[in-house]
Amino acid sequence: MSMTVFQAMNGATFAALLFIVASGFTLIFGLMRIVNLAHGALYLMGGYFGLVVAHRTDSFTLALAAAALAVAAIGFGTYTLLLRFVGGNVLRQVLLTLGLALVLDDLALVIWGGDAFTVPIPEALRGPVQVGSLVYPKYRLFLLLFSVAVFIGLALLLRHTRLGALIRAGVDDAEMVDAMGIDIQRVFVYTFMLGAALAGIGGVLGGAFLTLYPTADSDILVFSLAVVIIGGRGSLAGTAIGSLFVGMLATFGQVWFPELAYFVIFGPMALLLAFRPLGLFGRTA
Amino acid sequence: MLEITNLHAAYGDAQVLRGVSMRVDKGRIVALLGRNGMGKTTLIRSVMGMTPPHVRQGSVTFQGQELRGLRPHEIAQRHIGLVPQGRRLFASLTVTEHLTMLGRAARHRSQWSVARLFELFPRLGERRQHRGHQLSGGERQMLAVARALTQNPELLLMDEPSEGLAPVMVQHLERTVLELRQLGYAILLVEQNLYSALAVADEAYILETGSIVHHAPVDALRHDRPTMHRFLGV
Ligand SMILES: Nc1ncnc2c1ncn2[C@@H]1O[C@H](COP(=O)(O)OP(=O)(O)OP(=O)(O)O)[C@@H](O)[C@H]1O
Ligand SMILES: [Mg+2]
């Protein structure tokens, strides 16, 4: 019994990490219809940047901030130098972001080598904590709270700020936002940077308990894709529920059917899509 | 004010506008008439810098400045307001959010505060927290016009604003358009609803397969049965 609770907690905390990464993915996908296949690589870069800064400064907070900024900067470059020139051409977007993912991966391999690293976490978050009868790692609980904070922060941004209103309007009809006298490309750039920063933050948070290694990005990317497909594009609540769904299935799948771990996620996903092609919260464009 | 000269526009290889020339002066309501698929929306999109279509030749000037090559937001910022065909409201924005999308500075410069827009359209004021998709057809059209006014436009481009409206809403719209002219606006009004266009416009152009085939004051057109029959099928 308590083993099941323990696994459920593991599922929830993995879901928390997925939510942080996938919310960035869905923001970009929802507004710009760009399937950013480099999102996993941005996660990995964030993890490595965080690793370097955490070792240099001994500060986890600085590591998070540095990773967010550095990966947002990569996002800025990617969008303004590359993506904006391919327009709405999906094939070119896919090839471009896939190419970028490969380049970033190789770069990481050259700089950091093939070893697995773990981002050091502060003393205060180490060790277990007792919750009722359950003994559980403190860090994972912190991750859960962090993801709730990210959810609330993003919800407030989208609901109550002008940028948030512009992002929502852009999801509905980007051309019309531009015809209103608002430079939609600027909204796109900000959103792309925000989405990239979330991947970078996810890299640091994930790198502290899943370890970082050169192909860690493809797992995270595949899981993020599943989250967004299940939740429906551009929906925050959908992303949260999709994350829980995927997080739980991944965790329990690995325990119960280790050989079928991927099928346990993508089987139900295919079934769900058969009945709700736009995902749980998807709306038609 | 707005001067279109020898405009050619195409979607890929499909040439839609073939040398359109027309002008809209300050304080005038100019109707652009023509049957379905003749290129009216294509003309509006070309003026607004929206792509597709791609403008191949010709020029569009507003207050003497060339608009061709500018992006839509740059054109809008020169005080051109668009009421697009089909309204194109934002489904996830409330009425108030539609009217406060522009930055504070731009809104400050505009003579159309949210309060003043709610004075012009009291129904919108009562529904300020509703979202675009929760409004009736008439309310949607009011919001589309109000949204264009936040631009503080000197020229309004209206693409079939009466489409799908009940007769009483069409009359309300006509009154609004006339009020705006009183305030000195120039309006380019695309209409299928000939009678609505004749009721408010000062002059009319008729577009037929991508070319202007007729231009006349509305008073003359009203009595010109053969022209109306030939190009508009009435
Ligand atoms: N995006 C597009 N791609 C290709 N062809 C288009 C596109 N939009 C319009 N067309 C074609 O261009 C021609 C003119 O279309 P347009 O929408 O300008 O007509 P319209 O006069 O506004 O018609 P309506 O009164 O029905 O709105 C039509 O033949 C149409 O099929
Ligand atoms: Mg049209």
Coordinates of C-alpha atoms and ligand atoms in Angstrom, one line a residue:
Chain A
M1 CA 0.0 0.0 0.0
S2 CA 2.6 2.6 1.1
M3 CA 4.6 1.5 -1.9
T4 CA 1.8 2.5 -4.2
V5 CA 1.5 5.9 -2.5
F6 CA 5.2 6.3 -2.9
Q7 CA 4.9 5.5 -6.6
A8 CA 2.0 7.9 -6.9
M9 CA 4.1 10.6 -5.4
N10 CA 6.9 9.8 -7.8
G11 CA 4.4 10.0 -10.6
A12 CA 3.2 13.4 -9.4
T13 CA 6.6 14.9 -9.0
F14 CA 7.7 13.6 -12.4
A15 CA 4.5 15.2 -13.7
A16 CA 5.5 18.5 -12.0
L17 CA 8.8 18.5 -14.0
L18 CA 6.9 17.6 -17.2
F19 CA 4.5 20.4 -16.6
I20 CA 7.2 23.0 -16.3
V21 CA 8.9 21.9 -19.5
A22 CA 5.7 21.2 -21.5
S23 CA 4.0 24.5 -20.5
G24 CA 6.9 26.2 -22.4
F25 CA 6.4 23.9 -25.3
T26 CA 2.6 24.5 -25.5
L27 CA 2.9 28.3 -25.2
I28 CA 5.1 28.3 -28.3
F29 CA 3.0 25.7 -30.1
G30 CA -0.3 27.3 -29.2
L31 CA 0.7 30.8 -30.3
M32 CA 3.0 30.2 -33.2
R33 CA 2.0 26.7 -34.3
I34 CA 5.7 25.9 -34.2
V35 CA 6.5 22.3 -33.1
N36 CA 9.8 23.1 -31.5
L37 CA 11.7 19.9 -31.7
A38 CA 14.7 21.6 -30.0
H39 CA 12.7 22.1 -26.8
G40 CA 14.4 19.0 -25.3
A41 CA 17.8 20.3 -26.3
L42 CA 16.9 23.6 -24.6
Y43 CA 16.1 21.6 -21.5
L44 CA 19.5 19.9 -21.7
M45 CA 21.3 23.2 -22.2
G46 CA 19.5 24.7 -19.2
G47 CA 20.6 21.7 -17.2
Y48 CA 24.3 22.1 -18.1
F49 CA 24.3 25.8 -17.6
G50 CA 22.7 25.3 -14.2
L51 CA 25.3 22.7 -13.4
V52 CA 28.2 25.0 -14.2
V53 CA 26.7 27.9 -12.3
A54 CA 25.8 25.8 -9.3
H55 CA 29.3 24.5 -9.1
R56 CA 30.9 27.9 -9.4
T57 CA 28.6 29.8 -7.0
D58 CA 27.1 27.1 -4.8
S59 CA 23.7 28.7 -5.4
F60 CA 20.8 26.7 -6.8
T61 CA 18.7 29.9 -7.2
L62 CA 21.5 31.5 -9.3
A63 CA 21.7 28.3 -11.3
L64 CA 18.0 28.5 -12.1
A65 CA 18.2 32.2 -13.0
A66 CA 21.2 31.8 -15.1
A67 CA 19.8 28.8 -17.0
A68 CA 16.5 30.7 -17.6
L69 CA 18.4 33.7 -19.0
A70 CA 20.9 31.8 -21.1
V71 CA 18.3 29.5 -22.6
A72 CA 15.9 32.5 -23.2
A73 CA 18.9 34.1 -25.1
I74 CA 19.3 30.9 -27.2
G75 CA 15.5 31.1 -27.8
F76 CA 15.9 34.8 -28.9
G77 CA 18.6 33.9 -31.4
T78 CA 16.7 30.8 -32.7
Y79 CA 13.6 32.8 -33.4
T80 CA 15.0 36.1 -34.7
L81 CA 17.9 34.5 -36.8
L82 CA 16.2 31.3 -38.0
L83 CA 12.6 30.6 -37.3
R84 CA 11.0 33.8 -38.4
F85 CA 12.4 33.4 -41.8
V86 CA 10.7 30.0 -42.5
G87 CA 7.2 31.5 -42.0
G88 CA 4.4 29.1 -41.6
N89 CA 6.1 26.3 -43.5
V90 CA 5.7 23.3 -41.1
L91 CA 8.2 21.0 -42.8
R92 CA 10.9 23.7 -42.7
Q93 CA 10.2 24.4 -39.0
V94 CA 10.5 20.7 -38.2
L95 CA 13.7 20.3 -40.1
L96 CA 15.2 23.5 -38.6
T97 CA 14.3 22.7 -35.0
L98 CA 15.4 19.1 -35.4
G99 CA 18.7 20.3 -36.9
L100 CA 19.1 22.8 -34.0
A101 CA 18.5 20.0 -31.5
L102 CA 21.2 17.9 -33.1
V103 CA 23.7 20.8 -33.1
L104 CA 23.0 21.6 -29.5
D105 CA 23.3 18.0 -28.5
D106 CA 26.7 17.6 -30.2
L107 CA 27.8 20.9 -28.6
A108 CA 26.9 19.5 -25.2
L109 CA 28.8 16.3 -25.9
V110 CA 31.9 18.3 -26.9
I111 CA 31.8 20.6 -23.9
W112 CA 30.6 18.3 -21.2
G113 CA 31.5 14.9 -22.5
G114 CA 29.4 11.7 -22.3
D115 CA 29.3 11.4 -18.5
A116 CA 26.1 11.7 -16.5
F117 CA 26.0 14.7 -14.1
T118 CA 23.7 15.7 -11.3
V119 CA 23.0 19.4 -10.5
P120 CA 23.9 19.8 -6.8
I121 CA 21.0 21.0 -4.6
P122 CA 21.1 23.1 -1.5
E123 CA 21.5 21.6 1.9
A124 CA 18.0 22.6 2.9
L125 CA 16.4 20.5 0.1
R126 CA 18.5 17.3 0.7
G127 CA 17.3 14.2 2.5
P128 CA 13.9 12.9 3.4
V129 CA 10.9 14.5 5.1
Q130 CA 8.1 12.8 7.0
V131 CA 4.6 13.4 5.7
G132 CA 2.2 11.4 7.8
S133 CA 3.4 7.9 7.6
L134 CA 5.3 8.5 4.4
V135 CA 8.9 9.3 4.2
Y136 CA 9.7 11.2 1.0
P137 CA 12.6 13.1 -0.5
K138 CA 12.3 16.8 0.3
Y139 CA 13.6 17.9 -3.1
R140 CA 10.8 16.2 -4.9
L141 CA 8.2 17.9 -2.8
F142 CA 9.9 21.2 -3.5
L143 CA 9.6 20.4 -7.2
L144 CA 5.9 19.8 -6.7
L145 CA 5.4 23.2 -5.1
F146 CA 7.6 24.9 -7.7
S147 CA 5.4 23.6 -10.5
V148 CA 2.3 24.8 -8.7
A149 CA 4.0 28.3 -8.5
V150 CA 4.8 28.1 -12.2
F151 CA 1.2 27.2 -13.0
I152 CA -0.2 30.2 -10.9
G153 CA 2.4 32.5 -12.4
L154 CA 1.6 31.6 -16.0
A155 CA -2.1 31.7 -15.3
L156 CA -1.8 35.3 -13.8
L157 CA 0.4 36.3 -16.8
L158 CA -2.1 35.1 -19.3
R159 CA -5.2 36.3 -17.5
H160 CA -4.2 39.6 -16.1
T161 CA -1.4 41.2 -18.1
R162 CA -1.4 42.9 -21.5
L163 CA 1.2 40.5 -22.8
G164 CA -1.1 37.7 -21.7
A165 CA -4.1 39.2 -23.5
L166 CA -2.0 39.6 -26.6
I167 CA -0.8 36.0 -26.4
R168 CA -4.4 34.8 -26.0
A169 CA -5.5 37.0 -28.9
G170 CA -2.6 35.7 -31.0
V171 CA -3.6 32.1 -30.4
D172 CA -7.0 33.0 -31.7
D173 CA -6.0 35.1 -34.7
A174 CA -2.4 36.4 -35.0
E175 CA -2.9 38.2 -38.3
M176 CA -5.7 40.2 -36.8
V177 CA -3.5 41.2 -33.8
D178 CA -1.0 42.6 -36.3
A179 CA -3.7 44.5 -38.2
M180 CA -4.6 46.1 -34.9
G181 CA -1.3 48.0 -34.9
I182 CA 0.5 45.5 -32.6
D183 CA 3.8 44.0 -33.9
I184 CA 2.9 40.3 -33.6
Q185 CA 6.5 39.3 -34.3
R186 CA 7.4 41.0 -31.0
V187 CA 4.8 39.0 -29.1
F188 CA 6.1 35.9 -30.8
V189 CA 9.7 36.6 -29.7
Y190 CA 8.7 37.2 -26.1
T191 CA 6.7 34.1 -26.0
F192 CA 9.4 32.0 -27.6
M193 CA 11.9 33.3 -25.0
L194 CA 9.5 32.6 -22.2
G195 CA 8.9 29.1 -23.5
A196 CA 12.6 28.5 -23.9
A197 CA 13.3 29.8 -20.4
L198 CA 10.8 27.3 -19.0
A199 CA 12.7 24.5 -20.7
G200 CA 15.9 25.8 -19.2
I201 CA 14.5 26.0 -15.7
G202 CA 13.1 22.5 -16.2
G203 CA 16.6 21.3 -17.2
V204 CA 18.1 22.5 -13.9
L205 CA 15.2 21.1 -11.8
G206 CA 15.3 17.8 -13.7
G207 CA 19.1 17.7 -13.7
A208 CA 19.0 17.6 -10.0
F209 CA 17.2 14.2 -9.8
L210 CA 17.1 12.6 -13.2
T211 CA 20.8 13.3 -14.1
L212 CA 22.0 15.0 -17.3
Y213 CA 23.6 13.1 -20.1
P214 CA 23.8 13.8 -23.9
T215 CA 20.6 12.1 -25.0
A216 CA 18.4 13.0 -21.9
D217 CA 16.7 15.6 -24.2
S218 CA 14.9 13.2 -26.4
D219 CA 13.1 11.5 -23.6
I220 CA 11.9 14.8 -22.2
L221 CA 10.9 15.9 -25.7
V222 CA 8.8 12.8 -26.4
F223 CA 7.1 13.1 -23.0
S224 CA 6.4 16.8 -23.6
L225 CA 4.9 16.0 -27.0
A226 CA 2.7 13.4 -25.4
V227 CA 1.6 15.9 -22.7
V228 CA 0.7 18.6 -25.3
I229 CA -1.1 16.1 -27.6
I230 CA -3.2 14.8 -24.7
G231 CA -3.9 18.2 -23.1
G232 CA -4.6 20.1 -26.4
R233 CA -2.5 22.9 -27.7
G234 CA -2.1 26.2 -25.8
S235 CA -4.2 25.2 -22.8
L236 CA -2.6 25.6 -19.4
A237 CA -5.1 23.4 -17.6
G238 CA -4.8 20.8 -20.3
T239 CA -1.1 20.8 -20.0
A240 CA -1.4 20.3 -16.2
I241 CA -3.7 17.3 -16.6
G242 CA -1.8 15.9 -19.5
S243 CA 1.4 16.1 -17.4
L244 CA -0.3 14.2 -14.5
F245 CA -1.6 11.6 -17.0
V246 CA 1.8 11.0 -18.6
G247 CA 3.7 11.3 -15.3
M248 CA 1.6 8.7 -13.6
L249 CA 1.6 6.3 -16.6
A250 CA 5.3 6.6 -17.0
T251 CA 6.0 5.9 -13.4
F252 CA 3.5 3.0 -12.9
G253 CA 4.3 1.7 -16.3
Q254 CA 7.9 1.4 -15.4
V255 CA 7.1 -0.4 -12.2
W256 CA 4.4 -2.8 -13.5
F257 CA 5.4 -3.4 -17.1
P258 CA 9.0 -2.4 -17.4
E259 CA 9.3 -3.8 -20.9
L260 CA 6.2 -1.9 -22.1
A261 CA 6.9 1.4 -20.5
Y262 CA 6.5 3.4 -23.7
F263 CA 3.5 1.5 -24.8
V264 CA 1.8 2.2 -21.5
I265 CA 1.9 6.0 -22.3
F266 CA 1.4 6.0 -26.0
G267 CA -1.3 3.2 -26.1
P268 CA -3.8 5.2 -24.0
M269 CA -2.7 8.4 -25.9
A270 CA -3.7 6.9 -29.2
L271 CA -7.0 5.7 -27.8
L272 CA -7.8 9.1 -26.4
L273 CA -6.9 10.8 -29.7
A274 CA -9.3 8.4 -31.5
F275 CA -12.1 10.0 -29.5
R276 CA -10.8 13.5 -28.9
P277 CA -8.6 14.4 -31.9
L278 CA -7.8 17.8 -30.4
G279 CA -6.8 16.5 -27.0
L280 CA -8.8 16.9 -23.8
F281 CA -8.9 20.7 -23.9
G282 CA -8.3 21.4 -27.5
R283 CA -10.3 23.9 -29.5
T284 CA -10.5 24.2 -33.2
A285 CA -8.3 26.9 -34.7
Chain B
M1 CA -6.4 60.7 -48.3
L2 CA -6.2 57.1 -49.6
E3 CA -5.1 56.7 -53.2
I4 CA -4.8 53.4 -54.9
T5 CA -3.1 53.4 -58.3
N6 CA -3.0 50.6 -60.8
L7 CA -2.9 47.9 -58.2
H8 CA -2.2 44.3 -59.2
A9 CA -2.5 41.5 -56.7
A10 CA -2.3 37.8 -56.9
Y11 CA -2.6 34.6 -54.9
G12 CA 0.3 32.6 -56.3
D13 CA -0.3 32.4 -60.0
A14 CA -4.0 33.5 -59.7
Q15 CA -4.2 37.1 -60.6
V16 CA -7.1 38.7 -58.7
L17 CA -6.7 42.5 -59.0
R18 CA -5.8 43.7 -62.4
G19 CA -5.0 47.4 -62.2
V20 CA -7.4 48.9 -59.7
S21 CA -7.3 52.6 -59.2
M22 CA -9.5 54.5 -56.7
R23 CA -9.4 57.1 -54.1
V24 CA -11.1 57.9 -50.8
D25 CA -11.1 61.5 -49.5
K26 CA -11.5 62.9 -46.1
G27 CA -15.0 63.0 -44.8
R28 CA -16.3 60.8 -47.6
I29 CA -17.9 57.4 -47.5
V30 CA -16.9 55.4 -50.6
A31 CA -18.6 52.2 -51.4
L32 CA -16.9 49.3 -53.1
L33 CA -19.5 47.1 -54.7
G34 CA -19.2 43.9 -56.6
R35 CA -20.5 40.3 -56.7
N36 CA -19.0 37.4 -54.7
G37 CA -15.4 36.6 -55.5
M38 CA -14.7 39.8 -57.5
G39 CA -11.7 40.7 -55.3
K40 CA -13.2 43.2 -52.7
T41 CA -11.6 41.5 -49.7
T42 CA -8.4 41.1 -51.7
L43 CA -8.3 44.8 -52.2
I44 CA -8.8 45.5 -48.5
R45 CA -6.1 43.0 -47.6
S46 CA -3.7 44.6 -50.1
V47 CA -4.3 48.0 -48.6
M48 CA -3.7 46.7 -45.1
G49 CA -0.5 44.9 -46.1
M50 CA -1.9 41.5 -45.2
T51 CA -0.5 38.6 -47.1
P52 CA -1.5 36.7 -49.1
P53 CA -2.3 38.2 -51.6
H54 CA 1.0 39.5 -52.9
V55 CA 0.9 42.9 -54.5
R56 CA 2.7 42.7 -57.9
Q57 CA 2.4 46.2 -59.2
G58 CA 0.9 49.6 -58.4
S59 CA 0.9 51.8 -55.3
V60 CA -1.2 52.6 -52.3
T61 CA -0.6 55.9 -50.6
F62 CA -2.2 57.3 -47.5
Q63 CA -1.8 61.0 -46.9
G64 CA 0.9 61.1 -49.5
Q65 CA 3.0 58.3 -48.0
E66 CA 3.5 54.9 -49.7
L67 CA 2.1 52.0 -47.8
R68 CA 3.3 49.3 -50.1
G69 CA 5.9 47.1 -48.4
L70 CA 4.9 48.0 -44.9
R71 CA 3.6 45.4 -42.5
P72 CA 0.0 45.4 -41.2
H73 CA 0.8 46.9 -37.8
E74 CA 2.8 49.7 -39.4
I75 CA -0.1 50.5 -41.6
A76 CA -2.6 50.4 -38.7
Q77 CA -0.3 52.7 -36.8
R78 CA -0.7 55.3 -39.5
H79 CA -4.3 55.5 -38.3
I80 CA -6.1 53.1 -40.5
G81 CA -8.7 51.0 -38.8
L82 CA -9.9 47.6 -40.1
V83 CA -13.3 46.0 -39.7
P84 CA -12.6 42.7 -41.4
Q85 CA -15.1 40.5 -43.2
G86 CA -16.5 38.0 -40.7
R87 CA -15.6 40.3 -37.7
R88 CA -12.6 38.1 -36.6
L89 CA -13.1 38.9 -32.9
F90 CA -10.8 37.2 -30.4
A91 CA -12.7 34.3 -28.9
S92 CA -10.8 34.3 -25.7
L93 CA -10.7 38.0 -25.0
T94 CA -13.4 39.9 -23.1
V95 CA -15.1 43.0 -24.6
T96 CA -13.0 45.2 -22.5
E97 CA -9.8 43.4 -23.4
H98 CA -10.6 43.9 -27.1
L99 CA -10.6 47.6 -26.5
T100 CA -7.5 47.8 -24.4
M101 CA -5.1 45.7 -26.5
L102 CA -3.1 48.7 -27.6
G103 CA -0.4 50.0 -25.3
R104 CA -1.1 52.7 -22.8
A105 CA 0.7 55.3 -24.8
A106 CA -1.3 54.6 -28.0
R107 CA -4.5 54.5 -26.0
H108 CA -3.7 57.8 -24.4
R109 CA -3.3 59.5 -27.7
S110 CA -6.5 58.1 -29.1
Q111 CA -9.6 60.1 -28.8
W112 CA -11.6 56.9 -28.3
S113 CA -11.3 55.9 -24.6
V114 CA -13.1 52.8 -23.5
A115 CA -15.7 55.0 -21.8
R116 CA -16.4 56.9 -25.0
L117 CA -16.7 53.7 -27.0
F118 CA -19.2 52.4 -24.4
E119 CA -21.1 55.6 -24.9
L120 CA -21.3 55.0 -28.6
F121 CA -22.3 51.4 -28.0
P122 CA -24.1 51.1 -24.7
R123 CA -24.8 47.4 -25.3
L124 CA -21.1 46.6 -25.3
G125 CA -20.8 48.4 -21.9
E126 CA -23.4 46.1 -20.5
R127 CA -21.4 43.1 -21.7
R128 CA -17.9 44.2 -21.0
Q129 CA -16.9 41.0 -19.3
H130 CA -18.3 38.7 -22.0
R131 CA -16.0 37.0 -24.4
G132 CA -16.0 37.5 -28.2
H133 CA -17.9 34.2 -28.8
Q134 CA -20.6 35.0 -26.2
L135 CA -22.0 38.0 -28.1
S136 CA -24.9 38.2 -30.5
G137 CA -24.3 39.0 -34.2
G138 CA -25.1 42.6 -33.7
E139 CA -23.0 43.0 -30.6
R140 CA -20.1 41.3 -32.5
Q141 CA -20.3 43.9 -35.2
M142 CA -20.4 46.7 -32.7
L143 CA -17.3 45.3 -31.1
A144 CA -15.5 44.9 -34.4
V145 CA -16.2 48.6 -35.1
A146 CA -15.3 49.7 -31.6
R147 CA -12.0 47.7 -31.8
A148 CA -11.1 49.4 -35.1
L149 CA -11.8 52.8 -33.5
T150 CA -9.3 52.2 -30.7
Q151 CA -6.7 52.7 -33.4
N152 CA -7.8 56.3 -33.5
P153 CA -8.2 55.9 -37.3
E154 CA -8.6 58.6 -39.8
L155 CA -9.6 56.0 -42.4
L156 CA -11.8 53.0 -41.7
L157 CA -11.9 50.0 -44.0
M158 CA -15.1 48.1 -43.5
D159 CA -15.5 44.8 -45.2
E160 CA -19.2 43.7 -45.5
P161 CA -20.2 45.0 -42.0
S162 CA -23.8 44.3 -42.6
E163 CA -23.3 40.7 -43.5
G164 CA -25.5 38.4 -41.4
L165 CA -27.2 41.3 -39.5
A166 CA -30.9 41.7 -38.9
P167 CA -32.5 44.7 -40.6
V168 CA -32.7 46.8 -37.4
M169 CA -29.0 46.1 -36.7
V170 CA -28.2 47.2 -40.2
Q171 CA -30.0 50.5 -39.6
H172 CA -28.1 50.9 -36.4
L173 CA -24.9 50.3 -38.3
E174 CA -25.8 52.8 -40.9
R175 CA -26.4 55.4 -38.3
T176 CA -23.0 54.7 -36.7
V177 CA -21.3 55.0 -40.1
L178 CA -23.0 58.3 -40.8
E179 CA -22.0 59.6 -37.3
L180 CA -18.4 58.7 -38.0
R181 CA -18.5 60.6 -41.3
Q182 CA -19.9 63.6 -39.4
L183 CA -16.7 63.4 -37.3
G184 CA -14.7 63.7 -40.4
Y185 CA -13.7 60.1 -41.0
A186 CA -13.0 58.7 -44.4
I187 CA -14.6 55.3 -44.9
L188 CA -14.1 52.6 -47.5
L189 CA -17.2 50.5 -47.3
V190 CA -17.3 47.1 -49.0
E191 CA -20.9 45.9 -49.4
Q192 CA -22.9 43.1 -50.8
N193 CA -26.0 44.8 -49.4
L194 CA -26.5 47.3 -52.2
Y195 CA -29.4 49.2 -50.4
S196 CA -27.3 49.7 -47.3
A197 CA -24.4 51.0 -49.3
L198 CA -26.7 53.3 -51.3
A199 CA -28.2 54.6 -48.0
V200 CA -24.9 55.9 -46.6
A201 CA -22.3 56.2 -49.3
D202 CA -21.4 59.4 -51.2
E203 CA -19.9 57.6 -54.2
A204 CA -19.4 54.1 -55.4
Y205 CA -16.9 52.0 -57.3
I206 CA -18.0 48.7 -58.9
L207 CA -15.4 45.9 -59.0
E208 CA -15.8 43.2 -61.6
T209 CA -13.2 40.4 -61.9
G210 CA -10.4 42.4 -60.6
S211 CA -11.0 45.7 -62.3
I212 CA -13.0 48.9 -61.6
V213 CA -15.8 49.0 -64.2
H214 CA -17.8 51.8 -62.9
H215 CA -17.4 54.9 -60.7
A216 CA -20.2 57.3 -59.9
P217 CA -21.8 59.4 -57.2
V218 CA -24.4 57.3 -55.4
D219 CA -27.2 59.6 -56.4
A220 CA -26.5 58.9 -60.0
L221 CA -26.0 55.2 -59.5
R222 CA -29.3 54.9 -57.7
H223 CA -31.2 55.8 -60.9
D224 CA -28.8 53.9 -63.2
R225 CA -30.8 50.7 -63.5
P226 CA -28.8 49.2 -66.4
T227 CA -25.5 49.5 -64.6
M228 CA -26.8 48.0 -61.4
H229 CA -28.4 45.2 -63.4
R230 CA -25.3 44.5 -65.4
F231 CA -22.7 44.4 -62.6
L232 CA -24.7 43.8 -59.5
G233 CA -27.5 41.6 -60.8
V234 CA -30.3 43.7 -59.3
Ligands
LIG1 N1 -6.2 32.9 -49.8 C1 -6.6 32.7 -51.1 N2 -5.9 31.9 -51.9 C2 -6.3 31.8 -53.2 N3 -7.3 32.4 -53.8 C3 -8.0 33.2 -53.0 C4 -7.7 33.4 -51.6 N4 -8.6 34.3 -51.1 C5 -9.4 34.6 -52.1 N5 -9.1 34.0 -53.3 C6 -9.8 34.1 -54.6 O1 -9.6 35.4 -55.0 C7 -10.9 35.8 -55.6 C8 -11.4 37.1 -54.9 O2 -11.7 36.8 -53.6 P1 -12.2 37.9 -52.6 O3 -12.2 37.3 -51.2 O4 -11.3 39.1 -52.7 O5 -13.6 38.2 -53.1 P2 -14.7 39.2 -52.5 O6 -15.1 40.1 -53.6 O7 -14.3 39.7 -51.2 O8 -15.9 38.1 -52.3 P3 -17.1 38.1 -51.2 O9 -18.1 39.1 -51.6 O10 -17.6 36.7 -51.3 O11 -16.4 38.3 -49.9 C9 -11.8 34.7 -55.5 O12 -11.8 34.0 -56.8 C10 -11.2 33.8 -54.5 O13 -11.5 32.4 -54.8
MG2 MG -15.0 39.5 -49.3

